PDB file of C-alpha atoms in Angstrom:
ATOM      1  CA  UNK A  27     111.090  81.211 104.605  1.00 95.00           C
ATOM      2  CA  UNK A  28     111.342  78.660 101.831  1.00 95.00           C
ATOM      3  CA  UNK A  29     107.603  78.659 101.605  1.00 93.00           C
ATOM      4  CA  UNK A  30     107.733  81.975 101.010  1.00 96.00           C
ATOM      5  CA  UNK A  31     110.506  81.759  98.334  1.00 96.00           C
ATOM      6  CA  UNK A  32     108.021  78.940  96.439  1.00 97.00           C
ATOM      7  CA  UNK A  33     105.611  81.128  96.561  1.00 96.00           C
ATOM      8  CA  UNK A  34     107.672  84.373  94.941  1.00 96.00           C
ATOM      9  CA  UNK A  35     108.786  81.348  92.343  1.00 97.00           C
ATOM     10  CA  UNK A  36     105.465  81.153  91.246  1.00 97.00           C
ATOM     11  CA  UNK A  37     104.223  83.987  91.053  1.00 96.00           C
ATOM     12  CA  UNK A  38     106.923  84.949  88.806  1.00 96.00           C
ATOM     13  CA  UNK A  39     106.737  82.254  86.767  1.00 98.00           C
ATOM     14  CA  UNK A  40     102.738  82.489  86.755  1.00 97.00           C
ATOM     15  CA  UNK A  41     101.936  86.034  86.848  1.00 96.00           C
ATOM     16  CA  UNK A  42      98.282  86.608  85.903  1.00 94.00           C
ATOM     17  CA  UNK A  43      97.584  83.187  88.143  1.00 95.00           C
ATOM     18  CA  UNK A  44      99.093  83.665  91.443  1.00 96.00           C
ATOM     19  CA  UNK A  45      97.880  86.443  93.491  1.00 96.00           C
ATOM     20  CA  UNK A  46      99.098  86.685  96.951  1.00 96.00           C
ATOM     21  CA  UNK A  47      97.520  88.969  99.740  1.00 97.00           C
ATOM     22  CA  UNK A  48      99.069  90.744 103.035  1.00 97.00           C
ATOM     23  CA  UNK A  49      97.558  89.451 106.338  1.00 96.00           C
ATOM     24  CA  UNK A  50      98.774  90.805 110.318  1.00 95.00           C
ATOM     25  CA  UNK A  51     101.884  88.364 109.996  1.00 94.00           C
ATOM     26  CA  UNK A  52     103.338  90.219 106.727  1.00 96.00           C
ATOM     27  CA  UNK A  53     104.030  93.060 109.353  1.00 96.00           C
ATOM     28  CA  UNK A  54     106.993  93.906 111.373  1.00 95.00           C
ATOM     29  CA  UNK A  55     105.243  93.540 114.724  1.00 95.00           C
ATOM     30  CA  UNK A  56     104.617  89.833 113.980  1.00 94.00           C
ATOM     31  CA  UNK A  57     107.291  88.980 111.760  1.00 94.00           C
ATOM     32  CA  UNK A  58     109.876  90.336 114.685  1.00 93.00           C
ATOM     33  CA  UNK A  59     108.350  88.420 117.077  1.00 91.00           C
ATOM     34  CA  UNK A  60     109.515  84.858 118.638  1.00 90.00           C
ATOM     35  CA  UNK A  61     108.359  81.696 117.662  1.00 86.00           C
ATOM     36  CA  UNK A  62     106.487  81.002 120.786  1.00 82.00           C
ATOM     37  CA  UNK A  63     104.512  84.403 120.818  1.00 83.00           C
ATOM     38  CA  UNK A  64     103.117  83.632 117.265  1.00 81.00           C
ATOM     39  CA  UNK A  65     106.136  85.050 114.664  1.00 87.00           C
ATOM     40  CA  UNK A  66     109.687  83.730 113.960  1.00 91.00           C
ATOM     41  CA  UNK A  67     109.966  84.728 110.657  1.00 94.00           C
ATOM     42  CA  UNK A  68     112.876  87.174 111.493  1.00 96.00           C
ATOM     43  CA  UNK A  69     114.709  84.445 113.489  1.00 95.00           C
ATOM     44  CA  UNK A  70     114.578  81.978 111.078  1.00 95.00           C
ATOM     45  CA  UNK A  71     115.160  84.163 108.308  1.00 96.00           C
ATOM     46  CA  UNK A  72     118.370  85.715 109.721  1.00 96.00           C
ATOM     47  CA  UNK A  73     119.823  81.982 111.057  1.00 96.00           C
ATOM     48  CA  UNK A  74     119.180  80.743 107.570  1.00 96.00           C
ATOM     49  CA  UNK A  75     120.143  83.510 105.158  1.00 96.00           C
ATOM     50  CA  UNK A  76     121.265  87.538 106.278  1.00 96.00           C
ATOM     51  CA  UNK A  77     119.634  90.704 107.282  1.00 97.00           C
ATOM     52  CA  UNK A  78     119.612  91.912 103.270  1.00 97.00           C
ATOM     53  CA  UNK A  79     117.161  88.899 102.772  1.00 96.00           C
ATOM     54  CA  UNK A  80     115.073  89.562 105.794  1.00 97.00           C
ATOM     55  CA  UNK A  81     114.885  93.750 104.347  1.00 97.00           C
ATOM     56  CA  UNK A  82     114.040  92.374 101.370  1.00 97.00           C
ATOM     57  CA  UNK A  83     111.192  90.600 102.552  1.00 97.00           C
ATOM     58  CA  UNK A  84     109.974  93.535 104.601  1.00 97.00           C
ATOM     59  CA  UNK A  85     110.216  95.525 101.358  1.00 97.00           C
ATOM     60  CA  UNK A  86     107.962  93.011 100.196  1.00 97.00           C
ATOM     61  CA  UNK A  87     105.533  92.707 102.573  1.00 97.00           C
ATOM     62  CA  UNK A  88     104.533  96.598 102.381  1.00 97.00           C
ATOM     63  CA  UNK A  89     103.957  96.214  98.626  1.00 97.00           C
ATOM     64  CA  UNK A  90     101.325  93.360  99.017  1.00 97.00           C
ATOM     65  CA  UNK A  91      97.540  94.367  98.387  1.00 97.00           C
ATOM     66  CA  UNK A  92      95.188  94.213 101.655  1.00 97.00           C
ATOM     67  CA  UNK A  93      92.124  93.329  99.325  1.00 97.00           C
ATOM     68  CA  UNK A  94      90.873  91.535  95.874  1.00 98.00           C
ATOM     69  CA  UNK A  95      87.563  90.964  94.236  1.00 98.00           C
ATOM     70  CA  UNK A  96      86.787  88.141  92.476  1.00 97.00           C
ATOM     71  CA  UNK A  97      84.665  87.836  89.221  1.00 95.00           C
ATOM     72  CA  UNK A  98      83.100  90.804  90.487  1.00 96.00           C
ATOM     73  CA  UNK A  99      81.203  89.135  92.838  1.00 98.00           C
ATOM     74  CA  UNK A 100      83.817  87.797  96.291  1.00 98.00           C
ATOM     75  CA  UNK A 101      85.700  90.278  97.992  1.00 98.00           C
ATOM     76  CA  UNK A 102      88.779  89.039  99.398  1.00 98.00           C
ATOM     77  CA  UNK A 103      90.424  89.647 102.907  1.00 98.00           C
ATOM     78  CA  UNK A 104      93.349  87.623 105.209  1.00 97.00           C
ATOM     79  CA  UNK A 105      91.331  89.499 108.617  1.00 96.00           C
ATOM     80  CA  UNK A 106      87.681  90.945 108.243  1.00 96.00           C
ATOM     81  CA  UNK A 107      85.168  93.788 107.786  1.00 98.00           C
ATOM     82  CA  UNK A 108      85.450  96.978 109.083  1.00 98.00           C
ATOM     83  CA  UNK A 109      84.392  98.335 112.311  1.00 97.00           C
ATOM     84  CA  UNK A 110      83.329 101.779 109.890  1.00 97.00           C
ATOM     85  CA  UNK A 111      79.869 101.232 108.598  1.00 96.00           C
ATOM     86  CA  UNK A 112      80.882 104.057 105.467  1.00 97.00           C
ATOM     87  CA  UNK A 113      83.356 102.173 104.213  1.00 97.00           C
ATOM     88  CA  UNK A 114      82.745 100.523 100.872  1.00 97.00           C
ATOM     89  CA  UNK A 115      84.787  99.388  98.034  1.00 97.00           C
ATOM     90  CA  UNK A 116      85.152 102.712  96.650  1.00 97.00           C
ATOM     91  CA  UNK A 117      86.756 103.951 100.008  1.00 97.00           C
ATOM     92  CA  UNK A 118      89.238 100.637  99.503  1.00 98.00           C
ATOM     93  CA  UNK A 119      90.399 101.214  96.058  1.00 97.00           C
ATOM     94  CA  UNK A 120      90.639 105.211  97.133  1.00 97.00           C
ATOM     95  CA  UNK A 121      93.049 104.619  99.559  1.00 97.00           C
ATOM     96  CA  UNK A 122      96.790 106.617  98.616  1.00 97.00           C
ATOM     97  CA  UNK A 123      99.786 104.331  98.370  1.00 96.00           C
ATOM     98  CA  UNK A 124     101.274 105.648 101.802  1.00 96.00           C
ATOM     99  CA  UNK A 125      98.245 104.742 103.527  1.00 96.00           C
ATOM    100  CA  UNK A 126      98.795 101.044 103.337  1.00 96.00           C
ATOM    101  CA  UNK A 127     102.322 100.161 102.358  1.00 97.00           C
ATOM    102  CA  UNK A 128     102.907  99.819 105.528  1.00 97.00           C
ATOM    103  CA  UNK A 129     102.280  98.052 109.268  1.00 96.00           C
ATOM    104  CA  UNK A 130      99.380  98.227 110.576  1.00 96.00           C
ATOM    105  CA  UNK A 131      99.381 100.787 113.401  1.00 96.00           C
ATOM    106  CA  UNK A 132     100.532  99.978 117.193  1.00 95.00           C
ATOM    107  CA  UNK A 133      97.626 100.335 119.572  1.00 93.00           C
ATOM    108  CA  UNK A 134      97.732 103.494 121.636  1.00 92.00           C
ATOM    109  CA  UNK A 135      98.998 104.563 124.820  1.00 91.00           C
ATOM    110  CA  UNK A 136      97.238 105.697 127.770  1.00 90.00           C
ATOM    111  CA  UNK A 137      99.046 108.950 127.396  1.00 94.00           C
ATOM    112  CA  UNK A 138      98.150 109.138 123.578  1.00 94.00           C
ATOM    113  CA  UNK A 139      94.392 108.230 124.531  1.00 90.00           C
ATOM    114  CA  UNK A 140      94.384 110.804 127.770  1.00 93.00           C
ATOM    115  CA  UNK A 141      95.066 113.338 124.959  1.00 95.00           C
ATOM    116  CA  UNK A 142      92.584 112.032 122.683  1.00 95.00           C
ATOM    117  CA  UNK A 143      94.334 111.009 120.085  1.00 95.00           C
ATOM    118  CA  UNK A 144      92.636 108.531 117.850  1.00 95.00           C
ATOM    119  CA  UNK A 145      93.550 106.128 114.402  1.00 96.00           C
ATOM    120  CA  UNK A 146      92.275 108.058 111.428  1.00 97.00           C
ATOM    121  CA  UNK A 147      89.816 106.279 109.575  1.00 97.00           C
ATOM    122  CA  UNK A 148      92.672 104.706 107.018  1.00 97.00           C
ATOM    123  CA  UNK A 149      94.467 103.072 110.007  1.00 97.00           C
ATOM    124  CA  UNK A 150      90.953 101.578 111.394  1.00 97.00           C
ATOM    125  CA  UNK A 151      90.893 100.230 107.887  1.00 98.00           C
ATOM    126  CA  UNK A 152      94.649  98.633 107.893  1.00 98.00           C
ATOM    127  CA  UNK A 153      94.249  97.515 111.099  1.00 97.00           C
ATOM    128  CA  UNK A 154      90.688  96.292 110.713  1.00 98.00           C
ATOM    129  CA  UNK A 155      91.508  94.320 107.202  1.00 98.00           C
ATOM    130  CA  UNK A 156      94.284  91.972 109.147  1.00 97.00           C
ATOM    131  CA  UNK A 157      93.012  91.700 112.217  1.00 96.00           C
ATOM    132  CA  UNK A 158      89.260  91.417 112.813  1.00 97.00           C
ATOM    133  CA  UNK A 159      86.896  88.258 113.041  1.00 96.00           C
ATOM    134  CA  UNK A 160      83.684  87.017 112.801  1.00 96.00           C
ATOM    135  CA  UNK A 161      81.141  86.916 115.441  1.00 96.00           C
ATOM    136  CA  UNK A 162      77.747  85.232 115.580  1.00 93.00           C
ATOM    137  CA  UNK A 163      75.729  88.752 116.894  1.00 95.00           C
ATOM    138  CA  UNK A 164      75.430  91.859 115.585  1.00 96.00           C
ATOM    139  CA  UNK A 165      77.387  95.057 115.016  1.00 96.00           C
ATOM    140  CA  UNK A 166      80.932  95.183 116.311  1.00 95.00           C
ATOM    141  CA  UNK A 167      82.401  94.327 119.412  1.00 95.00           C
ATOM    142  CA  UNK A 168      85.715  94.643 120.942  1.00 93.00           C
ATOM    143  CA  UNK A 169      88.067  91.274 120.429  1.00 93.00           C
ATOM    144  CA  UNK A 170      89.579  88.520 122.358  1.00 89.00           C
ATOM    145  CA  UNK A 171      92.849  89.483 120.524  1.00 87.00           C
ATOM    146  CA  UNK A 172      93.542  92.754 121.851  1.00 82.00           C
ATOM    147  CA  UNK A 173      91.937  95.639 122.860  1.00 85.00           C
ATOM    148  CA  UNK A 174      92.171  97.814 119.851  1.00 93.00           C
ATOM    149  CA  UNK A 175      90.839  94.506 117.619  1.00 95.00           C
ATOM    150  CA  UNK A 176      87.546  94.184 116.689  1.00 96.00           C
ATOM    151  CA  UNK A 177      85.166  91.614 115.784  1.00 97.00           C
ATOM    152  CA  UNK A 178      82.389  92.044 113.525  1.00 97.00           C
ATOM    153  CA  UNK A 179      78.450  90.502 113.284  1.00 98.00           C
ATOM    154  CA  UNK A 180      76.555  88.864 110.149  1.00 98.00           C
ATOM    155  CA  UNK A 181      74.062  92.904 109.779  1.00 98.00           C
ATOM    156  CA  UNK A 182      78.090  94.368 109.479  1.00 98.00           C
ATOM    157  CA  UNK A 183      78.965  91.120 106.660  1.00 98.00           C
ATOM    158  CA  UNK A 184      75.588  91.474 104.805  1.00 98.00           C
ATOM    159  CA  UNK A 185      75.147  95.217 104.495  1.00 98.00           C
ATOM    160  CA  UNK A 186      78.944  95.139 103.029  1.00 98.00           C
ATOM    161  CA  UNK A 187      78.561  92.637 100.681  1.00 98.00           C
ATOM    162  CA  UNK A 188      74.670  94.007  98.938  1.00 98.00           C
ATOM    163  CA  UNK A 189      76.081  97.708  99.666  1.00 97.00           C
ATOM    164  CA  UNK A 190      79.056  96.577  97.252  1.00 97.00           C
ATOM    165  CA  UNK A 191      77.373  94.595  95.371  1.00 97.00           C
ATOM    166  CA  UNK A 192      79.096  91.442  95.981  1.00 98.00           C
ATOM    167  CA  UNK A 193      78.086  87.709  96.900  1.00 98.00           C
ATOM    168  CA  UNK A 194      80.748  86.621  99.433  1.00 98.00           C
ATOM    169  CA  UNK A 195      83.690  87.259 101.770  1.00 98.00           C
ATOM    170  CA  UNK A 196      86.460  84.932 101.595  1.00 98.00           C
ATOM    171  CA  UNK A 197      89.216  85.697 104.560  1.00 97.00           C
ATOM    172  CA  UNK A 198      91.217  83.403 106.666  1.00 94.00           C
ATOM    173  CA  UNK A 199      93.353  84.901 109.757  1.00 90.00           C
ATOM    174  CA  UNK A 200      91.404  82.552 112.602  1.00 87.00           C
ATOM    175  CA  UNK A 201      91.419  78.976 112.924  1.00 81.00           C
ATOM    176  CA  UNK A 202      87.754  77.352 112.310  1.00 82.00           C
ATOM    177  CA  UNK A 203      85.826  76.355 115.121  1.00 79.00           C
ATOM    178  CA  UNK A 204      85.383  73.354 113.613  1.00 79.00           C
ATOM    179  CA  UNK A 205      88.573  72.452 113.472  1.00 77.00           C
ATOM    180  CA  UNK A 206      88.539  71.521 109.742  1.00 81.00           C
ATOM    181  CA  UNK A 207      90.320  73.655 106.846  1.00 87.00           C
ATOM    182  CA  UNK A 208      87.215  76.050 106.375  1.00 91.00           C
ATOM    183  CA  UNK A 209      83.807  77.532 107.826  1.00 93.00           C
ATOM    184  CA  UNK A 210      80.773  79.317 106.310  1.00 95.00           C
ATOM    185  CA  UNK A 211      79.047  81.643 108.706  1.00 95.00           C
ATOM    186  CA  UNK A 212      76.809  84.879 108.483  1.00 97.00           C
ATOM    187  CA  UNK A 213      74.178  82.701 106.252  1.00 97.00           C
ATOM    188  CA  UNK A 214      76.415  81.427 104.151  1.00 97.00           C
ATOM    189  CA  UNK A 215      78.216  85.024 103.030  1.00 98.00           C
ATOM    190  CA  UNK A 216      81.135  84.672 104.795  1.00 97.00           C
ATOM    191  CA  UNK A 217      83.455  81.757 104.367  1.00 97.00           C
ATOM    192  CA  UNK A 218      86.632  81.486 106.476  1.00 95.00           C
ATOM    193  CA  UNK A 219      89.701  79.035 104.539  1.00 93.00           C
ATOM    194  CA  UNK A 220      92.497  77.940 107.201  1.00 87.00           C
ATOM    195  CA  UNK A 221      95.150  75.832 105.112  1.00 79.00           C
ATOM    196  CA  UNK A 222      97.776  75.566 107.774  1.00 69.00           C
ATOM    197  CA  UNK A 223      96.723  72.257 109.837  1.00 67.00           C
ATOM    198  CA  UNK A 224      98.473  71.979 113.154  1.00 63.00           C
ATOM    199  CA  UNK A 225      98.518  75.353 113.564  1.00 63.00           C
ATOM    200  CA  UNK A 226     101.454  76.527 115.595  1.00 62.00           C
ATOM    201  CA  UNK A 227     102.248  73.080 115.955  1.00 60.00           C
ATOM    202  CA  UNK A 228      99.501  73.058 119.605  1.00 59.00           C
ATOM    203  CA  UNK A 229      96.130  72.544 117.764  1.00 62.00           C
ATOM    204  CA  UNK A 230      94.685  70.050 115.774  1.00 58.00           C
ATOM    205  CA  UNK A 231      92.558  71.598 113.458  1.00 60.00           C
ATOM    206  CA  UNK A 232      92.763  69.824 109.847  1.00 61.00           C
TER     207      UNK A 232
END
């Protein structure tokens, strides 16, 4: 929580230098959940402080952006690409307010997928922004992380980036393999950062 309340400090103190984006554990379904399953933010929040501080963070979370460009030339992401080949920048900064202050979207049920229900394409998005990673193939493939996450290859990372006109994704969201703070994959277009060593206190990246 405090880390949290540095970063708020500075961001009003240093508004045009801080920017801060959402990734999956800015949403209720992780922040709610225990330590041990990969949240904790909710439990440490309300042993330290109140519920009115824990809403107020929530409030917060919606109102963070999902995406940034750089200089005009690195698009920035906490997850990945998306599993929609159509979607560009231009489909990004189109999206309405309601379609991403808020979670992400819960997976479906059976029931809901037995009816054929499906996410509409500005859900894939949300979802797809906070949650997907890099693989080393092509296209995308279902993920390790769930079945409604996706992973995505270096064809889906380099028609993005010269469709957009950009040089480089920067994203985080998955420890690197190498165990060190960052990784550059996809021929050197995609470059994961990982700043929290230890993560989860279990692994022993740097």
């Amino acid at each position: 929580v405090e880390i949290w309340l540095l970063i708020i400090a500075f961001k009003l103190a240093y508004p045009r230098s801080v920017y801060v984006l959402r990734g999956n554990h800015e949403n209720e379904q992780m922040i709610g959940r225990p330590f041990k399953m990969g949240g904790g933010f909710s439990e440490e929040c309300l042993s330290k402080y109140s519920q009115s501080v824990l809403t107020a963070f929530q409030k917060m979370f919606k109102l963070l952006p999902l995406f940034a460009v750089l200089e005009e030339e690195v698009f920035v992401v906490h997850g990945g690409l998306f599993r929609n080949p159509d979607v560009r920048l231009q489909t990004l900064r189109d999206l309405p307010k309601v379609a991403w202050r808020r979670n992400y979207p819960n997976p479906l049920t059976k029931e809901q997928t037995a009816r054929g229900e499906k996410w509409t394409d500005e859900e894939e998005i949300l979802f797809d922004a906070q949650w997907a990673d890099p693989h080393y193939g092509s296209g995308s493939r279902p993920s390790s992380r769930g079945r409604v996450a996706v992973t995505f290859g270096e064809d889906v990372t380099q028609r993005f980036l010269d469709d957009c006109g950009l040089a480089l994704c920067l994203r985080s969201h998955r420890v690197p393999q190498s165990g060190r703070g960052y990784e550059l994959e996809h021929s050197g277009r995609l470059l994961t950062l990982f700043s929290a060593s230890r993560y989860g206190g279990v692994l022993q990246n740097r």
